[in-house]
């Protein structure tokens, strides 16, 4: 799992509304994390003890910085402090200094040289061992990670140095440029592409697996979300769409064609 995404969370302006929305759209079960200092909701899949992601409200400090609602991915590293320093030395930045979450692990929020934010995370292994995690493709898992950036080739090189991610394929998308797939030690983890015109800043986005995209699109609309793009066919028989949730966070859904 080293240098792969192992956690995702949503920072939002209304945690209760967001919880209800994603439970309906994706089908996640929700559980209070029980942290003494902050309200944090864990989101998981029925039948599995492990959780997929979480959500909490933006802090007052984040709101003062005009940080909008957003999803954040966490990459597993062996040493958070060293990796944050590597990001800084290689032209990125440290947006939130390394710090501990009691009983959970240590993390930092960093950014690449183009400005896309990502978290690095060293978890504390549970005393009873890691719970069973749902296999890839299970409804409710995070199926794909995608970077929109001002310089895809530079990003491929940078993340290769930071995490050892290897480019596996380039797909020509015509006027949109090339789509760069990357992998960790095993399967492809995601892709990188040039950010579309009008996008305010480079950013990572995440695709949640659903069972039937068209029905999920209707649930998004009924719950107050907005369809931005799609549905679109992608390789391997899948179909995807991109959205804003009711609080304004960008997210994506994917399912196999029916």
PDB file of C-alpha atoms in Angstrom, residues 11 56-67:
ATOM      1  CA  UNK A  11     -14.327  19.002   3.734  1.00  0.00           C
ATOM      2  CA  UNK A  56     -16.142  16.838   8.321  1.00  0.00           C
ATOM      3  CA  UNK A  57     -16.958  20.523   8.215  1.00  0.00           C
ATOM      4  CA  UNK A  58     -14.433  23.095   7.088  1.00  0.00           C
ATOM      5  CA  UNK A  59     -12.764  24.748  10.060  1.00  0.00           C
ATOM      6  CA  UNK A  60     -13.122  28.450  10.809  1.00  0.00           C
ATOM      7  CA  UNK A  61      -9.534  28.953   9.671  1.00  0.00           C
ATOM      8  CA  UNK A  62     -10.220  27.236   6.345  1.00  0.00           C
ATOM      9  CA  UNK A  63     -13.340  29.334   5.805  1.00  0.00           C
ATOM     10  CA  UNK A  64     -11.336  32.479   6.587  1.00  0.00           C
ATOM     11  CA  UNK A  65      -8.930  31.429   3.811  1.00  0.00           C
ATOM     12  CA  UNK A  66     -11.884  30.982   1.418  1.00  0.00           C
ATOM     13  CA  UNK A  67     -11.098  27.278   0.996  1.00  0.00           C
TER      14      UNK A  67
END
